[in-house]
mmCIF file with all atom_site columns, C-alpha atoms in Angstrom:
data_model
loop_
_atom_site.group_PDB
_atom_site.id
_atom_site.type_symbol
_atom_site.label_atom_id
_atom_site.label_alt_id
_atom_site.label_comp_id
_atom_site.label_asym_id
_atom_site.label_entity_id
_atom_site.label_seq_id
_atom_site.pdbx_PDB_ins_code
_atom_site.Cartn_x
_atom_site.Cartn_y
_atom_site.Cartn_z
_atom_site.occupancy
_atom_site.B_iso_or_equiv
_atom_site.pdbx_formal_charge
_atom_site.auth_seq_id
_atom_site.auth_comp_id
_atom_site.auth_asym_id
_atom_site.auth_atom_id
_atom_site.pdbx_PDB_model_num
ATOM 1   C CA . MET A 1 1   ? 0.000   0.000  0.000  1.00 61.00 ? 1   MET A CA 1
ATOM 2   C CA . ARG A 1 2   ? 1.094   3.501  -0.656 1.00 64.00 ? 2   ARG A CA 1
ATOM 3   C CA . PHE A 1 3   ? 0.283   6.174  1.877  1.00 77.00 ? 3   PHE A CA 1
ATOM 4   C CA . SER A 1 4   ? 0.422   9.873  1.199  1.00 87.00 ? 4   SER A CA 1
ATOM 5   C CA . ASP A 1 5   ? -0.907  12.934 2.991  1.00 88.00 ? 5   ASP A CA 1
ATOM 6   C CA . SER A 1 6   ? -4.264  14.433 2.080  1.00 91.00 ? 6   SER A CA 1
ATOM 7   C CA . GLU A 1 7   ? -4.292  18.133 1.195  1.00 93.00 ? 7   GLU A CA 1
ATOM 8   C CA . THR A 1 8   ? -5.304  18.973 4.789  1.00 93.00 ? 8   THR A CA 1
ATOM 9   C CA . GLN A 1 9   ? -2.573  16.766 6.259  1.00 93.00 ? 9   GLN A CA 1
ATOM 10  C CA . LYS A 1 10  ? -0.004  18.314 3.936  1.00 95.00 ? 10  LYS A CA 1
ATOM 11  C CA . LEU A 1 11  ? -1.089  21.826 4.939  1.00 95.00 ? 11  LEU A CA 1
ATOM 12  C CA . LEU A 1 12  ? -0.929  20.948 8.650  1.00 96.00 ? 12  LEU A CA 1
ATOM 13  C CA . ARG A 1 13  ? 2.453   19.238 8.240  1.00 95.00 ? 13  ARG A CA 1
ATOM 14  C CA . ASP A 1 14  ? 3.973   22.116 6.243  1.00 97.00 ? 14  ASP A CA 1
ATOM 15  C CA . THR A 1 15  ? 2.624   24.751 8.644  1.00 96.00 ? 15  THR A CA 1
ATOM 16  C CA . ALA A 1 16  ? 3.937   22.869 11.676 1.00 97.00 ? 16  ALA A CA 1
ATOM 17  C CA . ARG A 1 17  ? 7.324   22.257 10.045 1.00 97.00 ? 17  ARG A CA 1
ATOM 18  C CA . SER A 1 18  ? 7.746   25.924 9.155  1.00 97.00 ? 18  SER A CA 1
ATOM 19  C CA . TYR A 1 19  ? 6.664   27.132 12.608 1.00 97.00 ? 19  TYR A CA 1
ATOM 20  C CA . LEU A 1 20  ? 8.907   24.668 14.442 1.00 97.00 ? 20  LEU A CA 1
ATOM 21  C CA . ALA A 1 21  ? 11.974  25.514 12.337 1.00 96.00 ? 21  ALA A CA 1
ATOM 22  C CA . LYS A 1 22  ? 11.475  29.223 13.067 1.00 96.00 ? 22  LYS A CA 1
ATOM 23  C CA . THR A 1 23  ? 10.491  28.986 16.745 1.00 96.00 ? 23  THR A CA 1
ATOM 24  C CA . TYR A 1 24  ? 12.703  26.110 17.890 1.00 96.00 ? 24  TYR A CA 1
ATOM 25  C CA . PRO A 1 25  ? 16.102  26.363 16.182 1.00 95.00 ? 25  PRO A CA 1
ATOM 26  C CA . TRP A 1 26  ? 18.636  23.761 17.221 1.00 94.00 ? 26  TRP A CA 1
ATOM 27  C CA . GLU A 1 27  ? 20.293  26.188 19.672 1.00 95.00 ? 27  GLU A CA 1
ATOM 28  C CA . ARG A 1 28  ? 17.043  26.513 21.618 1.00 95.00 ? 28  ARG A CA 1
ATOM 29  C CA . LEU A 1 29  ? 16.426  22.762 21.514 1.00 94.00 ? 29  LEU A CA 1
ATOM 30  C CA . TYR A 1 30  ? 19.909  22.100 22.935 1.00 94.00 ? 30  TYR A CA 1
ATOM 31  C CA . ALA A 1 31  ? 19.260  24.641 25.713 1.00 95.00 ? 31  ALA A CA 1
ATOM 32  C CA . ILE A 1 32  ? 15.971  22.878 26.524 1.00 93.00 ? 32  ILE A CA 1
ATOM 33  C CA . GLU A 1 33  ? 17.691  19.479 26.479 1.00 92.00 ? 33  GLU A CA 1
ATOM 34  C CA . LYS A 1 34  ? 20.415  20.731 28.851 1.00 94.00 ? 34  LYS A CA 1
ATOM 35  C CA . GLY A 1 35  ? 17.817  22.232 31.199 1.00 92.00 ? 35  GLY A CA 1
ATOM 36  C CA . GLN A 1 36  ? 19.016  25.779 30.521 1.00 95.00 ? 36  GLN A CA 1
ATOM 37  C CA . GLU A 1 37  ? 15.647  26.737 29.078 1.00 93.00 ? 37  GLU A CA 1
ATOM 38  C CA . GLN A 1 38  ? 12.086  25.472 29.349 1.00 91.00 ? 38  GLN A CA 1
ATOM 39  C CA . LEU A 1 39  ? 8.915   25.861 27.384 1.00 91.00 ? 39  LEU A CA 1
ATOM 40  C CA . THR A 1 40  ? 7.206   28.944 28.747 1.00 90.00 ? 40  THR A CA 1
ATOM 41  C CA . GLU A 1 41  ? 3.575   29.673 29.448 1.00 89.00 ? 41  GLU A CA 1
ATOM 42  C CA . ARG A 1 42  ? 3.706   31.914 26.389 1.00 92.00 ? 42  ARG A CA 1
ATOM 43  C CA . ASP A 1 43  ? 4.944   28.974 24.259 1.00 94.00 ? 43  ASP A CA 1
ATOM 44  C CA . LEU A 1 44  ? 2.001   26.859 25.434 1.00 92.00 ? 44  LEU A CA 1
ATOM 45  C CA . LYS A 1 45  ? -0.458  29.699 24.856 1.00 93.00 ? 45  LYS A CA 1
ATOM 46  C CA . GLU A 1 46  ? 0.872   30.093 21.323 1.00 95.00 ? 46  GLU A CA 1
ATOM 47  C CA . LEU A 1 47  ? 0.411   26.361 20.655 1.00 95.00 ? 47  LEU A CA 1
ATOM 48  C CA . ALA A 1 48  ? -3.192  26.704 21.854 1.00 94.00 ? 48  ALA A CA 1
ATOM 49  C CA . GLU A 1 49  ? -3.751  29.776 19.647 1.00 95.00 ? 49  GLU A CA 1
ATOM 50  C CA . LEU A 1 50  ? -2.473  27.806 16.675 1.00 95.00 ? 50  LEU A CA 1
ATOM 51  C CA . GLY A 1 51  ? -5.060  25.153 17.567 1.00 94.00 ? 51  GLY A CA 1
ATOM 52  C CA . TRP A 1 52  ? -2.516  22.390 18.038 1.00 95.00 ? 52  TRP A CA 1
ATOM 53  C CA . LEU A 1 53  ? -3.418  21.501 21.639 1.00 95.00 ? 53  LEU A CA 1
ATOM 54  C CA . GLY A 1 54  ? -7.043  20.838 20.691 1.00 95.00 ? 54  GLY A CA 1
ATOM 55  C CA . LEU A 1 55  ? -6.897  19.511 17.146 1.00 96.00 ? 55  LEU A CA 1
ATOM 56  C CA . LEU A 1 56  ? -9.070  16.524 18.102 1.00 95.00 ? 56  LEU A CA 1
ATOM 57  C CA . ALA A 1 57  ? -11.623 18.635 19.988 1.00 94.00 ? 57  ALA A CA 1
ATOM 58  C CA . PRO A 1 58  ? -14.872 19.224 18.097 1.00 93.00 ? 58  PRO A CA 1
ATOM 59  C CA . GLU A 1 59  ? -15.226 22.510 16.253 1.00 93.00 ? 59  GLU A CA 1
ATOM 60  C CA . ALA A 1 60  ? -18.337 23.260 18.353 1.00 90.00 ? 60  ALA A CA 1
ATOM 61  C CA . ALA A 1 61  ? -16.043 23.309 21.410 1.00 89.00 ? 61  ALA A CA 1
ATOM 62  C CA . GLY A 1 62  ? -13.553 25.623 19.710 1.00 90.00 ? 62  GLY A CA 1
ATOM 63  C CA . GLY A 1 63  ? -11.263 22.793 18.638 1.00 92.00 ? 63  GLY A CA 1
ATOM 64  C CA . GLY A 1 64  ? -9.952  21.832 15.251 1.00 93.00 ? 64  GLY A CA 1
ATOM 65  C CA . GLY A 1 65  ? -12.366 18.993 14.548 1.00 94.00 ? 65  GLY A CA 1
ATOM 66  C CA . ALA A 1 66  ? -9.418  17.144 13.006 1.00 95.00 ? 66  ALA A CA 1
ATOM 67  C CA . SER A 1 67  ? -9.200  13.449 12.314 1.00 94.00 ? 67  SER A CA 1
ATOM 68  C CA . LEU A 1 68  ? -6.617  11.270 14.050 1.00 93.00 ? 68  LEU A CA 1
ATOM 69  C CA . LEU A 1 69  ? -4.517  11.229 10.876 1.00 93.00 ? 69  LEU A CA 1
ATOM 70  C CA . GLU A 1 70  ? -4.596  15.025 10.624 1.00 95.00 ? 70  GLU A CA 1
ATOM 71  C CA . ALA A 1 71  ? -3.557  15.407 14.262 1.00 96.00 ? 71  ALA A CA 1
ATOM 72  C CA . ALA A 1 72  ? -0.885  12.751 13.739 1.00 95.00 ? 72  ALA A CA 1
ATOM 73  C CA . ALA A 1 73  ? 0.692   14.873 10.995 1.00 95.00 ? 73  ALA A CA 1
ATOM 74  C CA . VAL A 1 74  ? 1.254   17.698 13.505 1.00 97.00 ? 74  VAL A CA 1
ATOM 75  C CA . VAL A 1 75  ? 2.395   15.363 16.295 1.00 96.00 ? 75  VAL A CA 1
ATOM 76  C CA . ASP A 1 76  ? 4.789   13.717 13.839 1.00 96.00 ? 76  ASP A CA 1
ATOM 77  C CA . GLU A 1 77  ? 6.381   17.084 13.008 1.00 96.00 ? 77  GLU A CA 1
ATOM 78  C CA . PHE A 1 78  ? 6.855   17.898 16.704 1.00 96.00 ? 78  PHE A CA 1
ATOM 79  C CA . GLY A 1 79  ? 8.537   14.531 17.170 1.00 95.00 ? 79  GLY A CA 1
ATOM 80  C CA . TYR A 1 80  ? 10.726  14.932 14.101 1.00 95.00 ? 80  TYR A CA 1
ATOM 81  C CA . ALA A 1 81  ? 11.808  18.397 15.278 1.00 95.00 ? 81  ALA A CA 1
ATOM 82  C CA . ALA A 1 82  ? 12.406  16.991 18.811 1.00 94.00 ? 82  ALA A CA 1
ATOM 83  C CA . VAL A 1 83  ? 10.333  19.750 20.407 1.00 95.00 ? 83  VAL A CA 1
ATOM 84  C CA . PRO A 1 84  ? 9.246   18.586 23.869 1.00 93.00 ? 84  PRO A CA 1
ATOM 85  C CA . ALA A 1 85  ? 5.753   20.087 23.767 1.00 94.00 ? 85  ALA A CA 1
ATOM 86  C CA . PRO A 1 86  ? 2.532   18.530 25.095 1.00 95.00 ? 86  PRO A CA 1
ATOM 87  C CA . VAL A 1 87  ? 0.827   18.359 21.704 1.00 95.00 ? 87  VAL A CA 1
ATOM 88  C CA . ALA A 1 88  ? 0.247   14.582 21.692 1.00 95.00 ? 88  ALA A CA 1
ATOM 89  C CA . VAL A 1 89  ? -0.971  14.254 25.299 1.00 94.00 ? 89  VAL A CA 1
ATOM 90  C CA . SER A 1 90  ? -3.127  17.358 25.016 1.00 95.00 ? 90  SER A CA 1
ATOM 91  C CA . ASN A 1 91  ? -4.867  15.956 21.956 1.00 95.00 ? 91  ASN A CA 1
ATOM 92  C CA . ILE A 1 92  ? -5.385  12.593 23.650 1.00 93.00 ? 92  ILE A CA 1
ATOM 93  C CA . ALA A 1 93  ? -6.929  14.477 26.584 1.00 93.00 ? 93  ALA A CA 1
ATOM 94  C CA . ALA A 1 94  ? -9.119  16.501 24.180 1.00 94.00 ? 94  ALA A CA 1
ATOM 95  C CA . ASP A 1 95  ? -10.327 13.310 22.507 1.00 93.00 ? 95  ASP A CA 1
ATOM 96  C CA . LEU A 1 96  ? -11.099 11.668 25.859 1.00 90.00 ? 96  LEU A CA 1
ATOM 97  C CA . LEU A 1 97  ? -12.957 14.731 27.133 1.00 91.00 ? 97  LEU A CA 1
ATOM 98  C CA . ALA A 1 98  ? -14.927 15.127 23.895 1.00 91.00 ? 98  ALA A CA 1
ATOM 99  C CA . GLY A 1 99  ? -15.942 11.473 23.943 1.00 88.00 ? 99  GLY A CA 1
ATOM 100 C CA . SER A 1 100 ? -16.918 11.344 27.599 1.00 83.00 ? 100 SER A CA 1
ATOM 101 C CA . GLY A 1 101 ? -20.320 12.960 27.213 1.00 78.00 ? 101 GLY A CA 1
ATOM 102 C CA . ALA A 1 102 ? -20.092 14.363 30.754 1.00 81.00 ? 102 ALA A CA 1
ATOM 103 C CA . LYS A 1 103 ? -21.441 17.875 31.294 1.00 84.00 ? 103 LYS A CA 1
ATOM 104 C CA . GLU A 1 104 ? -18.285 18.867 33.201 1.00 87.00 ? 104 GLU A CA 1
ATOM 105 C CA . ALA A 1 105 ? -16.127 17.680 30.305 1.00 88.00 ? 105 ALA A CA 1
ATOM 106 C CA . ARG A 1 106 ? -17.320 20.623 28.189 1.00 89.00 ? 106 ARG A CA 1
ATOM 107 C CA . ASP A 1 107 ? -15.853 23.100 30.672 1.00 92.00 ? 107 ASP A CA 1
ATOM 108 C CA . HIS A 1 108 ? -12.579 21.179 30.822 1.00 92.00 ? 108 HIS A CA 1
ATOM 109 C CA . LEU A 1 109 ? -12.470 20.980 27.030 1.00 93.00 ? 109 LEU A CA 1
ATOM 110 C CA . ALA A 1 110 ? -13.013 24.734 26.697 1.00 93.00 ? 110 ALA A CA 1
ATOM 111 C CA . ARG A 1 111 ? -10.098 25.423 29.070 1.00 93.00 ? 111 ARG A CA 1
ATOM 112 C CA . LEU A 1 112 ? -7.865  22.960 27.189 1.00 94.00 ? 112 LEU A CA 1
ATOM 113 C CA . VAL A 1 113 ? -8.662  24.363 23.735 1.00 94.00 ? 113 VAL A CA 1
ATOM 114 C CA . SER A 1 114 ? -8.179  27.977 24.846 1.00 93.00 ? 114 SER A CA 1
ATOM 115 C CA . GLY A 1 115 ? -4.838  27.182 26.466 1.00 91.00 ? 115 GLY A CA 1
ATOM 116 C CA . GLU A 1 116 ? -6.159  28.417 29.807 1.00 92.00 ? 116 GLU A CA 1
ATOM 117 C CA . GLN A 1 117 ? -5.224  25.079 31.387 1.00 92.00 ? 117 GLN A CA 1
ATOM 118 C CA . LEU A 1 118 ? -2.864  22.338 30.258 1.00 93.00 ? 118 LEU A CA 1
ATOM 119 C CA . TYR A 1 119 ? -4.283  18.825 30.367 1.00 92.00 ? 119 TYR A CA 1
ATOM 120 C CA . THR A 1 120 ? -2.294  15.614 30.225 1.00 91.00 ? 120 THR A CA 1
ATOM 121 C CA . VAL A 1 121 ? -2.979  11.906 30.610 1.00 90.00 ? 121 VAL A CA 1
ATOM 122 C CA . SER A 1 122 ? -1.722  9.264  32.995 1.00 84.00 ? 122 SER A CA 1
ATOM 123 C CA . GLU A 1 123 ? -1.416  5.591  32.467 1.00 70.00 ? 123 GLU A CA 1
ATOM 124 C CA . SER A 1 124 ? -3.091  3.238  34.882 1.00 53.00 ? 124 SER A CA 1
ATOM 125 C CA . THR A 1 125 ? -1.105  2.329  37.992 1.00 36.00 ? 125 THR A CA 1
ATOM 126 C CA . ARG A 1 126 ? -1.637  -1.319 37.165 1.00 39.00 ? 126 ARG A CA 1
ATOM 127 C CA . ARG A 1 127 ? -1.028  -3.111 33.932 1.00 47.00 ? 127 ARG A CA 1
ATOM 128 C CA . ARG A 1 128 ? -2.632  -6.402 33.248 1.00 43.00 ? 128 ARG A CA 1
ATOM 129 C CA . GLY A 1 129 ? -0.429  -9.160 34.657 1.00 42.00 ? 129 GLY A CA 1
ATOM 130 C CA . ARG A 1 130 ? 2.461   -6.845 35.557 1.00 42.00 ? 130 ARG A CA 1
ATOM 131 C CA . ALA A 1 131 ? 3.824   -5.042 38.570 1.00 43.00 ? 131 ALA A CA 1
ATOM 132 C CA . PRO A 1 132 ? 2.784   -1.411 38.990 1.00 44.00 ? 132 PRO A CA 1
ATOM 133 C CA . SER A 1 133 ? 4.469   0.745  36.364 1.00 44.00 ? 133 SER A CA 1
ATOM 134 C CA . ASN A 1 134 ? 5.471   3.410  38.867 1.00 43.00 ? 134 ASN A CA 1
ATOM 135 C CA . GLY A 1 135 ? 8.031   1.097  40.392 1.00 42.00 ? 135 GLY A CA 1
ATOM 136 C CA . ALA A 1 136 ? 6.360   1.057  43.806 1.00 45.00 ? 136 ALA A CA 1
ATOM 137 C CA . ALA A 1 137 ? 5.628   -2.580 44.568 1.00 44.00 ? 137 ALA A CA 1
ATOM 138 C CA . GLY A 1 138 ? 2.090   -2.996 45.795 1.00 40.00 ? 138 GLY A CA 1
ATOM 139 C CA . ALA A 1 139 ? 1.105   0.617  45.094 1.00 39.00 ? 139 ALA A CA 1
ATOM 140 C CA . PRO A 1 140 ? -2.678  0.933  45.083 1.00 44.00 ? 140 PRO A CA 1
ATOM 141 C CA . PRO A 1 141 ? -4.484  2.144  41.985 1.00 60.00 ? 141 PRO A CA 1
ATOM 142 C CA . LEU A 1 142 ? -5.919  5.642  42.127 1.00 74.00 ? 142 LEU A CA 1
ATOM 143 C CA . THR A 1 143 ? -9.202  5.519  44.028 1.00 76.00 ? 143 THR A CA 1
ATOM 144 C CA . ALA A 1 144 ? -11.893 8.005  44.945 1.00 74.00 ? 144 ALA A CA 1
ATOM 145 C CA . SER A 1 145 ? -14.104 7.538  47.931 1.00 75.00 ? 145 SER A CA 1
ATOM 146 C CA . GLY A 1 146 ? -15.895 9.979  50.164 1.00 78.00 ? 146 GLY A CA 1
ATOM 147 C CA . GLY A 1 147 ? -14.742 12.909 48.040 1.00 74.00 ? 147 GLY A CA 1
ATOM 148 C CA . LYS A 1 148 ? -11.028 12.121 48.470 1.00 77.00 ? 148 LYS A CA 1
ATOM 149 C CA . LEU A 1 149 ? -8.513  10.849 45.950 1.00 77.00 ? 149 LEU A CA 1
ATOM 150 C CA . ASN A 1 150 ? -5.900  8.333  47.030 1.00 77.00 ? 150 ASN A CA 1
ATOM 151 C CA . GLY A 1 151 ? -3.129  6.573  45.170 1.00 78.00 ? 151 GLY A CA 1
ATOM 152 C CA . VAL A 1 152 ? -0.419  7.304  42.667 1.00 78.00 ? 152 VAL A CA 1
ATOM 153 C CA . LEU A 1 153 ? -0.473  8.645  39.111 1.00 80.00 ? 153 LEU A CA 1
ATOM 154 C CA . PRO A 1 154 ? 2.654   7.247  37.474 1.00 77.00 ? 154 PRO A CA 1
ATOM 155 C CA . LEU A 1 155 ? 4.278   8.608  34.365 1.00 81.00 ? 155 LEU A CA 1
ATOM 156 C CA . VAL A 1 156 ? 2.376   11.851 33.959 1.00 87.00 ? 156 VAL A CA 1
ATOM 157 C CA . PRO A 1 157 ? 3.921   13.620 30.975 1.00 89.00 ? 157 PRO A CA 1
ATOM 158 C CA . PHE A 1 158 ? 4.163   17.383 31.546 1.00 90.00 ? 158 PHE A CA 1
ATOM 159 C CA . GLY A 1 159 ? 2.867   16.784 35.075 1.00 86.00 ? 159 GLY A CA 1
ATOM 160 C CA . ALA A 1 160 ? 4.958   19.655 36.414 1.00 85.00 ? 160 ALA A CA 1
ATOM 161 C CA . THR A 1 161 ? 3.033   22.214 34.355 1.00 87.00 ? 161 THR A CA 1
ATOM 162 C CA . ALA A 1 162 ? -0.340  20.559 33.737 1.00 91.00 ? 162 ALA A CA 1
ATOM 163 C CA . GLY A 1 163 ? -3.365  21.566 35.750 1.00 91.00 ? 163 GLY A CA 1
ATOM 164 C CA . PHE A 1 164 ? -5.204  18.272 35.270 1.00 92.00 ? 164 PHE A CA 1
ATOM 165 C CA . ALA A 1 165 ? -4.347  14.685 34.425 1.00 90.00 ? 165 ALA A CA 1
ATOM 166 C CA . LEU A 1 166 ? -6.969  12.457 32.882 1.00 89.00 ? 166 LEU A CA 1
ATOM 167 C CA . ALA A 1 167 ? -6.612  9.119  34.591 1.00 84.00 ? 167 ALA A CA 1
ATOM 168 C CA . PRO A 1 168 ? -8.428  5.847  35.099 1.00 80.00 ? 168 PRO A CA 1
ATOM 169 C CA . LEU A 1 169 ? -9.520  5.289  38.674 1.00 75.00 ? 169 LEU A CA 1
ATOM 170 C CA . THR A 1 170 ? -11.751 3.236  40.922 1.00 72.00 ? 170 THR A CA 1
ATOM 171 C CA . LEU A 1 171 ? -14.728 5.215  42.210 1.00 72.00 ? 171 LEU A CA 1
ATOM 172 C CA . ASP A 1 172 ? -16.513 3.526  45.092 1.00 73.00 ? 172 ASP A CA 1
ATOM 173 C CA . GLY A 1 173 ? -15.436 0.163  43.704 1.00 72.00 ? 173 GLY A CA 1
ATOM 174 C CA . GLU A 1 174 ? -16.393 0.904  40.076 1.00 73.00 ? 174 GLU A CA 1
ATOM 175 C CA . ARG A 1 175 ? -14.034 1.617  37.193 1.00 72.00 ? 175 ARG A CA 1
ATOM 176 C CA . ALA A 1 176 ? -14.137 5.232  36.049 1.00 75.00 ? 176 ALA A CA 1
ATOM 177 C CA . PHE A 1 177 ? -12.109 7.960  34.398 1.00 77.00 ? 177 PHE A CA 1
ATOM 178 C CA . ALA A 1 178 ? -11.536 11.399 35.893 1.00 82.00 ? 178 ALA A CA 1
ATOM 179 C CA . ALA A 1 179 ? -9.917  14.777 35.374 1.00 86.00 ? 179 ALA A CA 1
ATOM 180 C CA . VAL A 1 180 ? -7.645  14.769 38.409 1.00 84.00 ? 180 VAL A CA 1
ATOM 181 C CA . PRO A 1 181 ? -6.569  18.247 39.572 1.00 87.00 ? 181 PRO A CA 1
ATOM 182 C CA . LEU A 1 182 ? -2.816  18.386 40.038 1.00 87.00 ? 182 LEU A CA 1
ATOM 183 C CA . ALA A 1 183 ? -2.759  21.582 42.100 1.00 85.00 ? 183 ALA A CA 1
ATOM 184 C CA . GLY A 1 184 ? -1.668  20.633 45.585 1.00 78.00 ? 184 GLY A CA 1
ATOM 185 C CA . ALA A 1 185 ? -0.581  17.145 44.541 1.00 78.00 ? 185 ALA A CA 1
ATOM 186 C CA . ARG A 1 186 ? 2.802   15.909 45.713 1.00 76.00 ? 186 ARG A CA 1
ATOM 187 C CA . ARG A 1 187 ? 4.910   15.605 42.577 1.00 75.00 ? 187 ARG A CA 1
ATOM 188 C CA . GLU A 1 188 ? 8.079   13.562 42.396 1.00 74.00 ? 188 GLU A CA 1
#
């Protein structure tokens, strides 16, 4: 099979490539890699203004209404340019929020798309048939009971700057998914 970009994918790819080459020259990328520089709030706001943090969000919510393949073209360019930006995780979060159908999800989605709040995702603390992925033997999964959250969110990309992590959890014994606020959380 031969795969090639659609006109929309090509436009997204070319726009992202041009922006990344201009905004993240190799000198800046090396400074980020060495910890001498970080992505700023302004950088993240600009990514939101360009629509890249909410490509998978519906247009009705202010998002791009893009397909997975269209979003993948942008994510691919960020990866190729080695820019450590939350474009992939933000779009996964946008897709999860858009598909949840929960009334509260609309508010979260609006904040994500506008760049007001950065959203990320967390993997489950347990993988089928394996030890907990956070390295803590016997660590409990994230649970919610009586209005309190307990447990560990392992491997939260951009967890230091994100306001919320979308994570699977157990809610009063039932499997659920939640937007977990990271403000006030102990981060390691």
